[in-house]
Amino acid sequence: MIQKTLLTPDQLAENFADLHAAYPRDEAVTESSRCLFCFDAPCTRACPTHIDVPRFIRQILHDNMAGAAETIFSENIFGGSCARACPTEVLCEGACVDNTLLNEPVQIGRLQRYATDSTPASFTPGPVTGKRIAVVGSGPAGLSCAYTLRRLGHAVTVFEASDIAGGLNTLGIAAYKITTEFSLSEIDAIQAMDIEIRLGEYVDAVRLEELRASYDAVFLGIGLGPTANLEIPGEDLGGVTEALEFIAQTHTGPFEECEVGQNVVVIGAGNTAIDVATEAVRLGAENVLIVYRRTSHEMSAFAYEYELAKADGVKFEWLVRPIKFLGENGVLSGLRLQRLELVGEGRGAMLQVIPDSTFDIACDMAIKSLGQVALEPFLSEAADLQLEGGKVGIDASTGATGVDGLFSGGDCTNKGAEIVDAVQDGKIAAFGIDVYLGGLGSL
Amino acid sequence: MAGWGLYNTLTDSSVQKPDLTTTLAGIRSPNPFWLASAPPTNSAYQICRAFEAGWGGAVWKTIGHDPIVNVSSRYGSIDYDGRKMMGFNNIELITDRTLETNLEEIADVKKKFPDHALVVSLMVESTRAAWHDVVKRTEDTGCDGLELNFGCPHGMSERGMGSAVGQVPEYTQMVTEWVKEIAQTPVLIKLTPNVADIRYIARAAKAGGADGLSLINTINSIMGIDLDSFNPKPHVAGRGSHGGYCGPAVKPIALNMVQQLADDPEVGLPLSGMGGVQAWQDAIEFMLLGAGNVQVCTAVMHYGFRIVEHLISGLENWMASKNYAQTSDFVGLSAGKLGDWADLDLGYKVVAEIDQETCIHCGLCYIACEDGAHQSIDMTRIEDSTISSDDPSLPSFLSGGQTVFAGVGDGYANRFDINQETCVGCNLCSLVCPVSTCITMVEKESAIPSITWRIYQEKLQSGKIERIMPPDHV
Ligand SMILES: Cc1cc2nc3c(=O)[nH]c(=O)nc-3n(C[C@H](O)[C@H](O)[C@H](O)COP(=O)(O)OP(=O)(O)OC[C@H]3O[C@@H](n4cnc5c(N)ncnc54)[C@H](O)[C@@H]3O)c2cc1C
Ligand SMILES: Cc1cc2nc3c(=O)[nH]c(=O)nc-3n(C[C@H](O)[C@H](O)[C@H](O)COP(=O)(O)O)c2cc1C
Ligand code: SF4
Ligand code: SF4
Ligand code: SF4
């Protein structure tokens, strides 16, 4: 039965405590001293926002915390969120040469957190250019664009459909990585740069045209839509839910109010599925099972996420596909699955159903975690947007869409990547917009 | 430096352990490791603990006629990028205990440890009577030798003692003579490094009859300034005074001075070397340059007496690997390898070579050579699509369905190659490379024939040789 978590507030606080605790000073300095200060550093190149990693680490080492924070924020205004939630294993830390030398990268993410925690971001906007830009969506893409434009001296207004700012950065990231309070504090620092965020302002196709007419340029950072449906019987049973909703409850209310089943099945094996599964465990579910069509080799979850789930006691059922949600009196009681086999080699291997392999798993909660769909209705109605397989098509070096004065970036242009990619997209588009407006801005 | 593993055979009782016993200026010690005269040798309690831990000898903290009054605070240190106490300094004076207490305790320790070397450091007013008195009373304890502290660079020098004596050859000789007039045990003179040429002082000590020399005492220094209070470090109620510098950072200075004395035909005295000894290798270096034994202070103040176990075990293993039976087999072996720059061979040439297999692609060699040396390293891109997944220098792993390579970002890694035509063989790249075996300096045929600068000058003057042209490449 789905019910409010049975865990005590203390247990919940412990379960949702930071995955990686903040460094005390001495630890940060000792860790910093491991950095070799590489030239044309691989970590900096591997960071999508190209933060000068050895530079900020050296600034930590030499007690220049204001400088360290500035190094980070000048490239990535979500430096604090990224420090907590970036998949560093495949980005900066994956590239760190200490992997080769010592089999252990410099803990760049944790050092970045130490630096960004020490000094809040603050920048003086550049000289007024007289240009006004509308930003649609207050996720990392939109706010990174807004921030960069503002630094360049342009006036920016952000339109956000939701009544809470930050997009998935506030509502979608596992709470043991980024707390709601932290995400909102980062947004406060952005607003303090004289950037207006208008909440509860849904921009439809008509409004978009109005914005294009009344602003000098518009940036679209609307992210993606809801989690994809499975299109199998029983999806409307009570107890069948989806990843975003399940995670959002940990951000919109206290943990004590969060609902969770006792026997939870998570469908999918991407990073979202892992977040969902580990959060279900942390909310007190007794059994959590991830079911996935392929195997651990093909899953899109990062290796460290997989390890986290295993350490949390999450079980896995590979090579299966759900065919029906089973229910009693409108309430979920189980999931019917079919076994599959891989025919062929590698990524190109085909999945085939194994005849007569149907089996049922009892569960009181099923969470669809298949990845998000594009905001099709909006996109198809909106002015001549070029859609490429559900993505908004853009020029990668400027963020320009095919539509005059309309720029875009973030999840809606890449079908879902990381916070840090959205931040970089927003930054690139800001410079693209500045050039489009005549290059009046100055940093 | 391979081969120490051979010493595993030492556990086999048929193999003889090297003999670490040393005799310096007639003072016998079970091993060459002595505690320098400093806080670790303040009291009988400490020295007994030290001898039990394995120290071969100790030089008692400098004693004098009247106990001095110390200040608080007293020490400062230099940390280096996260490591503590690269260098250490103090504004402490000699013992703050009475002469009687010290002498009683010295006698007790000597009785308890008859086979260990117990030397007593002395510093008194610069009169013959004062020195005669202190020498007689000290030797009555049964100690094995005396070390005259002519080196303390602060506080005592202002009272006409310590380095005030050790900086003037005439005073050094005079006080040494006074002591030698009545001393029954060997007399070592402890030298200050705060002089222009330490050989002059050493020669004066020799002329005064010294039996041996200890060096170096601490170096004049200011450790730093607090950027908030603007106070010096360390400070006493907001004021500071230059203090004595020691610890790992001073070792190269000490080695140079030891070598200068070991190689000076006019000195020819046994040397007790010190200044920055931390590890067994440091000790061996002092000894290869001519020190008969070493003394240690800072490393003990940092880690305690227990470090002597590492010093002994490292020395024993190294001696076994080189087949040395006693320390005198190797003392001084390198002293003759140093001398004037003018005698270096201008025709000797090495160039750097990078082992691509162990390179981790950090780029440190490149930027060091480019900005700090001779622009002789080429940087080229390796596209990630061309990297093999079993390249040991660019290890990879799979995560989330993607292959991640260490050293790669933005689709490429950098490859570094030495331009051996322009490399001047300065060593810089090999010094900055974090991989110990990656960059080696290899000998290469030089365009210049084998010739020292001195001979080159002579031949130039007599017109027997063409002038060597400057290189085309900076
Ligand atoms: C479950 C989950 C876990 C994740 N975990 C991580 C992680 O650990 N680390 C990481 O780096 N990334 C993670 N991500 C990815 C990351 O959250 C996104 O890549 C990032 O938030 C994308 O930013 P964005 O600005 O493009 O879109 P979003 O964050 O989705 O923001 C879009 C905003 O636009 C608003 N909007 C949409 N349509 C309109 C409209 N018509 N009018 C006005 N406003 C509109 C939305 O309300 C929203 O606020 C995760 C994603 C998910 C789904
Ligand atoms: C706190 C302190 C006090 C010292 N006091 C004396 C002293 O009383 N007499 C003396 O001869 N040397 C004294 N020294 C110098 C040491 O004996 C030694 O020469 C010097 O520290 C170099 O060795 P190290 O690098 O191993 O410390 C003192 C050093 C320190 C750090
Ligand atoms: S790759 Fe690693 S060692 Fe090199 S600069 Fe980056 S963090 Fe430092
Ligand atoms: S030895 Fe000196 S000149 Fe030669 S490559 Fe290395 S740094 Fe450059
Ligand atoms: S310093 Fe050494 S490891 Fe680094 S790039 Fe140069 S050769 Fe390779």
mmCIF file of N, CA, C and O and ligand atoms in Angstrom, chain A residues 81-82 84-87 136-143 159-162 164-170 172-174 177-178 201-204 219-224 243-244 247 271-273 275-276 304-305 372 375 378 409-414 416-423, ligand 1:
data_model
loop_
_atom_site.group_PDB
_atom_site.id
_atom_site.type_symbol
_atom_site.label_atom_id
_atom_site.label_comp_id
_atom_site.label_asym_id
_atom_site.label_seq_id
_atom_site.Cartn_x
_atom_site.Cartn_y
_atom_site.Cartn_z
ATOM 1 N N SER A 81 25.429 23.989 -7.605
ATOM 2 C CA SER A 81 24.603 22.824 -7.946
ATOM 3 C C SER A 81 25.429 21.791 -8.683
ATOM 4 O O SER A 81 25.345 20.589 -8.413
ATOM 5 N N CYS A 82 26.236 22.275 -9.616
ATOM 6 C CA CYS A 82 27.046 21.331 -10.395
ATOM 7 C C CYS A 82 28.025 20.593 -9.484
ATOM 8 O O CYS A 82 28.265 19.400 -9.655
ATOM 9 N N ARG A 84 27.554 19.603 -6.662
ATOM 10 C CA ARG A 84 26.832 18.561 -5.926
ATOM 11 C C ARG A 84 26.279 17.477 -6.837
ATOM 12 O O ARG A 84 26.159 16.323 -6.428
ATOM 13 N N ALA A 85 25.873 17.857 -8.052
ATOM 14 C CA ALA A 85 25.089 16.905 -8.858
ATOM 15 C C ALA A 85 25.752 16.489 -10.161
ATOM 16 O O ALA A 85 25.240 15.604 -10.844
ATOM 17 N N CYS A 86 26.855 17.095 -10.541
ATOM 18 C CA CYS A 86 27.475 16.707 -11.813
ATOM 19 C C CYS A 86 27.925 15.253 -11.762
ATOM 20 O O CYS A 86 28.432 14.792 -10.748
ATOM 21 N N PRO A 87 27.777 14.545 -12.870
ATOM 22 C CA PRO A 87 28.383 13.213 -12.950
ATOM 23 C C PRO A 87 29.886 13.375 -13.204
ATOM 24 O O PRO A 87 30.381 13.129 -14.296
ATOM 25 N N VAL A 136 12.452 32.386 -21.462
ATOM 26 C CA VAL A 136 11.319 31.529 -21.118
ATOM 27 C C VAL A 136 11.850 30.261 -20.456
ATOM 28 O O VAL A 136 12.595 29.497 -21.069
ATOM 29 N N GLY A 137 11.470 30.083 -19.199
ATOM 30 C CA GLY A 137 11.946 28.921 -18.440
ATOM 31 C C GLY A 137 13.048 29.346 -17.484
ATOM 32 O O GLY A 137 13.999 30.013 -17.868
ATOM 33 N N SER A 138 12.900 28.973 -16.198
ATOM 34 C CA SER A 138 13.896 29.384 -15.206
ATOM 35 C C SER A 138 14.738 28.207 -14.741
ATOM 36 O O SER A 138 15.226 28.166 -13.629
ATOM 37 N N GLY A 139 14.895 27.208 -15.601
ATOM 38 C CA GLY A 139 15.816 26.114 -15.288
ATOM 39 C C GLY A 139 17.250 26.588 -15.467
ATOM 40 O O GLY A 139 17.501 27.765 -15.743
ATOM 41 N N PRO A 140 18.216 25.690 -15.296
ATOM 42 C CA PRO A 140 19.621 26.075 -15.442
ATOM 43 C C PRO A 140 19.930 26.745 -16.782
ATOM 44 O O PRO A 140 20.719 27.694 -16.826
ATOM 45 N N ALA A 141 19.305 26.299 -17.859
ATOM 46 C CA ALA A 141 19.593 26.897 -19.162
ATOM 47 C C ALA A 141 19.125 28.346 -19.183
ATOM 48 O O ALA A 141 19.886 29.262 -19.530
ATOM 49 N N GLY A 142 17.868 28.549 -18.782
ATOM 50 C CA GLY A 142 17.305 29.891 -18.822
ATOM 51 C C GLY A 142 18.058 30.843 -17.911
ATOM 52 O O GLY A 142 18.418 31.964 -18.313
ATOM 53 N N LEU A 143 18.331 30.406 -16.681
ATOM 54 C CA LEU A 143 18.964 31.327 -15.731
ATOM 55 C C LEU A 143 20.434 31.563 -16.064
ATOM 56 O O LEU A 143 20.962 32.655 -15.818
ATOM 57 N N PHE A 159 10.429 34.394 -17.677
ATOM 58 C CA PHE A 159 9.044 33.955 -17.556
ATOM 59 C C PHE A 159 9.027 32.472 -17.217
ATOM 60 O O PHE A 159 9.562 31.658 -17.958
ATOM 61 N N GLU A 160 8.416 32.154 -16.088
ATOM 62 C CA GLU A 160 8.423 30.764 -15.613
ATOM 63 C C GLU A 160 6.992 30.308 -15.356
ATOM 64 O O GLU A 160 6.258 30.943 -14.596
ATOM 65 N N ALA A 161 6.621 29.191 -15.963
ATOM 66 C CA ALA A 161 5.255 28.678 -15.835
ATOM 67 C C ALA A 161 4.947 28.244 -14.403
ATOM 68 O O ALA A 161 3.863 28.495 -13.884
ATOM 69 N N SER A 162 5.927 27.623 -13.776
ATOM 70 C CA SER A 162 5.699 27.075 -12.448
ATOM 71 C C SER A 162 5.688 28.189 -11.393
ATOM 72 O O SER A 162 6.102 29.315 -11.669
ATOM 73 N N ILE A 164 7.450 27.893 -8.788
ATOM 74 C CA ILE A 164 8.736 27.784 -8.103
ATOM 75 C C ILE A 164 9.820 27.835 -9.183
ATOM 76 O O ILE A 164 9.662 27.254 -10.257
ATOM 77 N N ALA A 165 10.875 28.586 -8.902
ATOM 78 C CA ALA A 165 11.908 28.792 -9.920
ATOM 79 C C ALA A 165 12.946 27.677 -9.889
ATOM 80 O O ALA A 165 13.090 26.976 -8.892
ATOM 81 N N GLY A 166 13.626 27.509 -10.990
ATOM 82 C CA GLY A 166 14.784 26.610 -11.018
ATOM 83 C C GLY A 166 14.631 25.375 -11.882
ATOM 84 O O GLY A 166 15.594 24.649 -12.105
ATOM 85 N N GLY A 167 13.392 25.125 -12.372
ATOM 86 C CA GLY A 167 13.201 23.950 -13.225
ATOM 87 C C GLY A 167 13.579 22.681 -12.492
ATOM 88 O O GLY A 167 13.394 22.556 -11.276
ATOM 89 N N LEU A 168 14.127 21.735 -13.221
ATOM 90 C CA LEU A 168 14.480 20.454 -12.614
ATOM 91 C C LEU A 168 15.573 20.608 -11.568
ATOM 92 O O LEU A 168 15.745 19.747 -10.714
ATOM 93 N N ASN A 169 16.335 21.680 -11.666
ATOM 94 C CA ASN A 169 17.393 21.881 -10.673
ATOM 95 C C ASN A 169 16.803 22.012 -9.271
ATOM 96 O O ASN A 169 17.402 21.600 -8.292
ATOM 97 N N THR A 170 15.608 22.588 -9.198
ATOM 98 C CA THR A 170 14.951 22.716 -7.895
ATOM 99 C C THR A 170 14.094 21.494 -7.580
ATOM 100 O O THR A 170 14.055 21.032 -6.443
ATOM 101 N N GLY A 172 13.872 18.393 -9.506
ATOM 102 C CA GLY A 172 14.128 17.095 -10.125
ATOM 103 C C GLY A 172 15.370 16.371 -9.657
ATOM 104 O O GLY A 172 15.541 15.194 -9.950
ATOM 105 N N ILE A 173 16.243 17.045 -8.967
ATOM 106 C CA ILE A 173 17.498 16.390 -8.586
ATOM 107 C C ILE A 173 17.312 15.697 -7.245
ATOM 108 O O ILE A 173 16.665 16.231 -6.342
ATOM 109 N N ALA A 174 17.886 14.512 -7.110
ATOM 110 C CA ALA A 174 17.756 13.759 -5.863
ATOM 111 C C ALA A 174 18.126 14.655 -4.684
ATOM 112 O O ALA A 174 19.145 15.352 -4.718
ATOM 113 N N LYS A 177 21.450 15.053 -3.171
ATOM 114 C CA LYS A 177 22.486 15.790 -3.913
ATOM 115 C C LYS A 177 22.260 17.290 -3.742
ATOM 116 O O LYS A 177 23.135 18.003 -3.289
ATOM 117 N N ILE A 178 21.069 17.737 -4.148
ATOM 118 C CA ILE A 178 20.771 19.169 -4.032
ATOM 119 C C ILE A 178 19.481 19.344 -3.248
ATOM 120 O O ILE A 178 18.447 18.787 -3.622
ATOM 121 N N GLU A 201 3.942 32.299 -14.992
ATOM 122 C CA GLU A 201 3.679 32.898 -16.316
ATOM 123 C C GLU A 201 3.952 31.876 -17.401
ATOM 124 O O GLU A 201 5.063 31.747 -17.911
ATOM 125 N N TYR A 202 2.918 31.147 -17.750
ATOM 126 C CA TYR A 202 3.065 30.156 -18.813
ATOM 127 C C TYR A 202 3.113 30.880 -20.149
ATOM 128 O O TYR A 202 2.285 31.733 -20.441
ATOM 129 N N VAL A 203 4.093 30.544 -20.931
ATOM 130 C CA VAL A 203 4.214 31.177 -22.250
ATOM 131 C C VAL A 203 3.695 30.201 -23.298
ATOM 132 O O VAL A 203 4.287 29.137 -23.504
ATOM 133 N N ASP A 204 2.566 30.554 -23.907
ATOM 134 C CA ASP A 204 2.082 29.699 -24.998
ATOM 135 C C ASP A 204 2.534 30.307 -26.322
ATOM 136 O O ASP A 204 3.231 31.312 -26.348
ATOM 137 N N PHE A 219 14.978 33.915 -25.386
ATOM 138 C CA PHE A 219 15.656 32.628 -25.200
ATOM 139 C C PHE A 219 14.654 31.626 -24.676
ATOM 140 O O PHE A 219 13.924 31.904 -23.722
ATOM 141 N N LEU A 220 14.621 30.449 -25.276
ATOM 142 C CA LEU A 220 13.721 29.373 -24.871
ATOM 143 C C LEU A 220 14.503 28.318 -24.113
ATOM 144 O O LEU A 220 15.360 27.646 -24.672
ATOM 145 N N GLY A 221 14.194 28.186 -22.832
ATOM 146 C CA GLY A 221 14.866 27.128 -22.052
ATOM 147 C C GLY A 221 13.800 26.357 -21.319
ATOM 148 O O GLY A 221 13.755 26.350 -20.086
ATOM 149 N N ILE A 222 12.928 25.718 -22.068
ATOM 150 C CA ILE A 222 11.709 25.139 -21.467
ATOM 151 C C ILE A 222 11.868 23.688 -21.037
ATOM 152 O O ILE A 222 10.932 23.088 -20.506
ATOM 153 N N GLY A 223 13.029 23.132 -21.272
ATOM 154 C CA GLY A 223 13.237 21.757 -20.803
ATOM 155 C C GLY A 223 12.361 20.770 -21.532
ATOM 156 O O GLY A 223 11.963 20.988 -22.674
ATOM 157 N N LEU A 224 12.040 19.694 -20.844
ATOM 158 C CA LEU A 224 11.244 18.622 -21.437
ATOM 159 C C LEU A 224 9.928 18.482 -20.693
ATOM 160 O O LEU A 224 9.724 19.078 -19.643
ATOM 161 N N ALA A 243 8.523 9.198 -12.454
ATOM 162 C CA ALA A 243 9.715 9.644 -11.750
ATOM 163 C C ALA A 243 9.646 11.097 -11.273
ATOM 164 O O ALA A 243 9.940 11.399 -10.112
ATOM 165 N N LEU A 244 9.253 12.010 -12.168
ATOM 166 C CA LEU A 244 9.329 13.427 -11.817
ATOM 167 C C LEU A 244 8.429 13.765 -10.642
ATOM 168 O O LEU A 244 8.798 14.510 -9.735
ATOM 169 N N ILE A 247 9.915 12.286 -7.415
ATOM 170 C CA ILE A 247 11.044 13.057 -6.881
ATOM 171 C C ILE A 247 10.592 14.432 -6.404
ATOM 172 O O ILE A 247 11.031 14.917 -5.357
ATOM 173 N N ASN A 271 19.802 7.297 -15.250
ATOM 174 C CA ASN A 271 20.155 7.940 -13.980
ATOM 175 C C ASN A 271 18.917 8.326 -13.180
ATOM 176 O O ASN A 271 18.918 8.303 -11.958
ATOM 177 N N THR A 272 17.857 8.679 -13.901
ATOM 178 C CA THR A 272 16.613 9.022 -13.214
ATOM 179 C C THR A 272 16.089 7.815 -12.443
ATOM 180 O O THR A 272 15.678 7.920 -11.284
ATOM 181 N N ALA A 273 16.120 6.649 -13.085
ATOM 182 C CA ALA A 273 15.631 5.430 -12.424
ATOM 183 C C ALA A 273 16.428 5.158 -11.151
ATOM 184 O O ALA A 273 15.874 4.765 -10.123
ATOM 185 N N ASP A 275 18.012 7.402 -9.289
ATOM 186 C CA ASP A 275 17.599 8.389 -8.277
ATOM 187 C C ASP A 275 16.303 7.949 -7.618
ATOM 188 O O ASP A 275 16.157 7.990 -6.389
ATOM 189 N N VAL A 276 15.352 7.538 -8.438
ATOM 190 C CA VAL A 276 14.042 7.142 -7.937
ATOM 191 C C VAL A 276 14.186 5.937 -6.999
ATOM 192 O O VAL A 276 13.636 5.912 -5.901
ATOM 193 N N TYR A 304 28.922 5.047 -11.238
ATOM 194 C CA TYR A 304 28.865 5.358 -9.805
ATOM 195 C C TYR A 304 27.426 5.381 -9.311
ATOM 196 O O TYR A 304 27.152 5.094 -8.145
ATOM 197 N N GLU A 305 26.479 5.728 -10.196
ATOM 198 C CA GLU A 305 25.066 5.714 -9.796
ATOM 199 C C GLU A 305 24.623 4.262 -9.561
ATOM 200 O O GLU A 305 23.899 3.958 -8.624
ATOM 201 N N GLN A 372 12.098 11.670 -20.324
ATOM 202 C CA GLN A 372 11.007 12.614 -20.543
ATOM 203 C C GLN A 372 10.707 12.768 -22.026
ATOM 204 O O GLN A 372 11.578 12.612 -22.867
ATOM 205 N N LEU A 375 8.156 18.700 -25.109
ATOM 206 C CA LEU A 375 6.939 19.484 -24.926
ATOM 207 C C LEU A 375 6.298 19.712 -26.298
ATOM 208 O O LEU A 375 6.240 20.830 -26.798
ATOM 209 N N PHE A 378 3.498 22.540 -27.231
ATOM 210 C CA PHE A 378 4.046 23.892 -27.282
ATOM 211 C C PHE A 378 4.891 24.060 -28.530
ATOM 212 O O PHE A 378 4.733 24.987 -29.307
ATOM 213 N N GLY A 409 18.318 26.572 -25.738
ATOM 214 C CA GLY A 409 19.375 25.708 -25.201
ATOM 215 C C GLY A 409 18.831 24.885 -24.052
ATOM 216 O O GLY A 409 17.702 25.078 -23.599
ATOM 217 N N GLY A 410 19.625 23.940 -23.581
ATOM 218 C CA GLY A 410 19.221 23.090 -22.465
ATOM 219 C C GLY A 410 18.520 21.836 -22.938
ATOM 220 O O GLY A 410 18.604 21.465 -24.120
ATOM 221 N N ASP A 411 17.805 21.224 -22.012
ATOM 222 C CA ASP A 411 17.180 19.927 -22.292
ATOM 223 C C ASP A 411 16.280 19.944 -23.524
ATOM 224 O O ASP A 411 16.172 18.937 -24.218
ATOM 225 N N CYS A 412 15.618 21.078 -23.808
ATOM 226 C CA CYS A 412 14.710 21.073 -24.956
ATOM 227 C C CYS A 412 15.483 20.996 -26.269
ATOM 228 O O CYS A 412 14.910 20.715 -27.313
ATOM 229 N N THR A 413 16.791 21.236 -26.218
ATOM 230 C CA THR A 413 17.576 21.147 -27.451
ATOM 231 C C THR A 413 18.436 19.887 -27.503
ATOM 232 O O THR A 413 19.012 19.573 -28.531
ATOM 233 N N ASN A 414 18.556 19.171 -26.380
ATOM 234 C CA ASN A 414 19.421 17.977 -26.407
ATOM 235 C C ASN A 414 18.707 16.729 -25.907
ATOM 236 O O ASN A 414 19.335 15.703 -25.682
ATOM 237 N N GLY A 416 17.655 16.090 -23.062
ATOM 238 C CA GLY A 416 17.946 15.713 -21.674
ATOM 239 C C GLY A 416 19.391 15.348 -21.468
ATOM 240 O O GLY A 416 19.824 14.263 -21.830
ATOM 241 N N ALA A 417 20.144 16.290 -20.899
ATOM 242 C CA ALA A 417 21.528 15.991 -20.552
ATOM 243 C C ALA A 417 21.700 16.329 -19.079
ATOM 244 O O ALA A 417 20.874 15.932 -18.263
ATOM 245 N N GLU A 418 22.720 17.075 -18.754
ATOM 246 C CA GLU A 418 22.996 17.382 -17.352
ATOM 247 C C GLU A 418 22.803 18.880 -17.103
ATOM 248 O O GLU A 418 22.769 19.675 -18.040
ATOM 249 N N ILE A 419 22.773 19.220 -15.826
ATOM 250 C CA ILE A 419 22.664 20.630 -15.449
ATOM 251 C C ILE A 419 23.775 21.417 -16.139
ATOM 252 O O ILE A 419 23.552 22.474 -16.728
ATOM 253 N N VAL A 420 24.984 20.872 -16.060
ATOM 254 C CA VAL A 420 26.142 21.604 -16.552
ATOM 255 C C VAL A 420 26.047 21.854 -18.060
ATOM 256 O O VAL A 420 26.495 22.891 -18.560
ATOM 257 N N ASP A 421 25.414 20.942 -18.794
ATOM 258 C CA ASP A 421 25.243 21.165 -20.228
ATOM 259 C C ASP A 421 24.247 22.286 -20.470
ATOM 260 O O ASP A 421 24.421 23.117 -21.363
ATOM 261 N N ALA A 422 23.180 22.293 -19.656
ATOM 262 C CA ALA A 422 22.179 23.347 -19.790
ATOM 263 C C ALA A 422 22.806 24.708 -19.491
ATOM 264 O O ALA A 422 22.549 25.699 -20.180
ATOM 265 N N VAL A 423 23.667 24.747 -18.470
ATOM 266 C CA VAL A 423 24.328 26.007 -18.101
ATOM 267 C C VAL A 423 25.189 26.501 -19.262
ATOM 268 O O VAL A 423 25.163 27.677 -19.633
HETATM 269 C C1 LIG C 1 15.000 12.931 -12.344
HETATM 270 C C2 LIG C 1 16.137 13.730 -12.874
HETATM 271 C C3 LIG C 1 17.331 13.710 -12.201
HETATM 272 C C4 LIG C 1 18.386 14.447 -12.682
HETATM 273 N N1 LIG C 1 19.554 14.412 -11.996
HETATM 274 C C5 LIG C 1 20.589 15.123 -12.450
HETATM 275 C C6 LIG C 1 21.801 15.124 -11.757
HETATM 276 O O1 LIG C 1 21.970 14.458 -10.739
HETATM 277 N N2 LIG C 1 22.813 15.868 -12.239
HETATM 278 C C7 LIG C 1 22.659 16.633 -13.367
HETATM 279 O O2 LIG C 1 23.615 17.307 -13.743
HETATM 280 N N3 LIG C 1 21.523 16.642 -14.046
HETATM 281 C C8 LIG C 1 20.479 15.912 -13.632
HETATM 282 N N4 LIG C 1 19.313 15.920 -14.330
HETATM 283 C C9 LIG C 1 19.230 16.718 -15.566
HETATM 284 C C10 LIG C 1 18.993 18.195 -15.297
HETATM 285 O O3 LIG C 1 18.047 18.379 -14.301
HETATM 286 C C11 LIG C 1 18.577 18.896 -16.563
HETATM 287 O O4 LIG C 1 19.485 18.593 -17.596
HETATM 288 C C12 LIG C 1 18.503 20.389 -16.430
HETATM 289 O O5 LIG C 1 17.694 20.774 -15.362
HETATM 290 C C13 LIG C 1 17.983 20.999 -17.719
HETATM 291 O O6 LIG C 1 17.826 22.369 -17.578
HETATM 292 P P1 LIG C 1 16.814 23.186 -18.509
HETATM 293 O O7 LIG C 1 16.935 24.571 -18.036
HETATM 294 O O8 LIG C 1 17.126 22.878 -19.892
HETATM 295 O O9 LIG C 1 15.394 22.579 -18.220
HETATM 296 P P2 LIG C 1 14.538 22.458 -16.896
HETATM 297 O O10 LIG C 1 15.384 22.330 -15.704
HETATM 298 O O11 LIG C 1 13.584 21.374 -17.187
HETATM 299 O O12 LIG C 1 13.784 23.832 -16.804
HETATM 300 C C14 LIG C 1 12.782 24.193 -17.703
HETATM 301 C C15 LIG C 1 11.880 25.239 -17.061
HETATM 302 O O13 LIG C 1 11.048 25.800 -18.040
HETATM 303 C C16 LIG C 1 9.753 25.924 -17.512
HETATM 304 N N5 LIG C 1 8.823 25.917 -18.654
HETATM 305 C C17 LIG C 1 8.564 24.894 -19.493
HETATM 306 N N6 LIG C 1 7.660 25.285 -20.428
HETATM 307 C C18 LIG C 1 7.380 26.561 -20.159
HETATM 308 C C19 LIG C 1 6.529 27.510 -20.781
HETATM 309 N N7 LIG C 1 5.834 27.193 -21.869
HETATM 310 N N8 LIG C 1 6.454 28.761 -20.265
HETATM 311 C C20 LIG C 1 7.173 29.095 -19.176
HETATM 312 N N9 LIG C 1 7.993 28.240 -18.557
HETATM 313 C C21 LIG C 1 8.095 26.978 -19.047
HETATM 314 C C22 LIG C 1 9.619 24.730 -16.619
HETATM 315 O O14 LIG C 1 8.587 24.941 -15.665
HETATM 316 C C23 LIG C 1 10.991 24.671 -16.009
HETATM 317 O O15 LIG C 1 11.069 25.468 -14.855
HETATM 318 C C24 LIG C 1 18.251 15.182 -13.879
HETATM 319 C C25 LIG C 1 17.044 15.179 -14.558
HETATM 320 C C26 LIG C 1 16.005 14.439 -14.080
HETATM 321 C C27 LIG C 1 14.741 14.415 -14.841
#
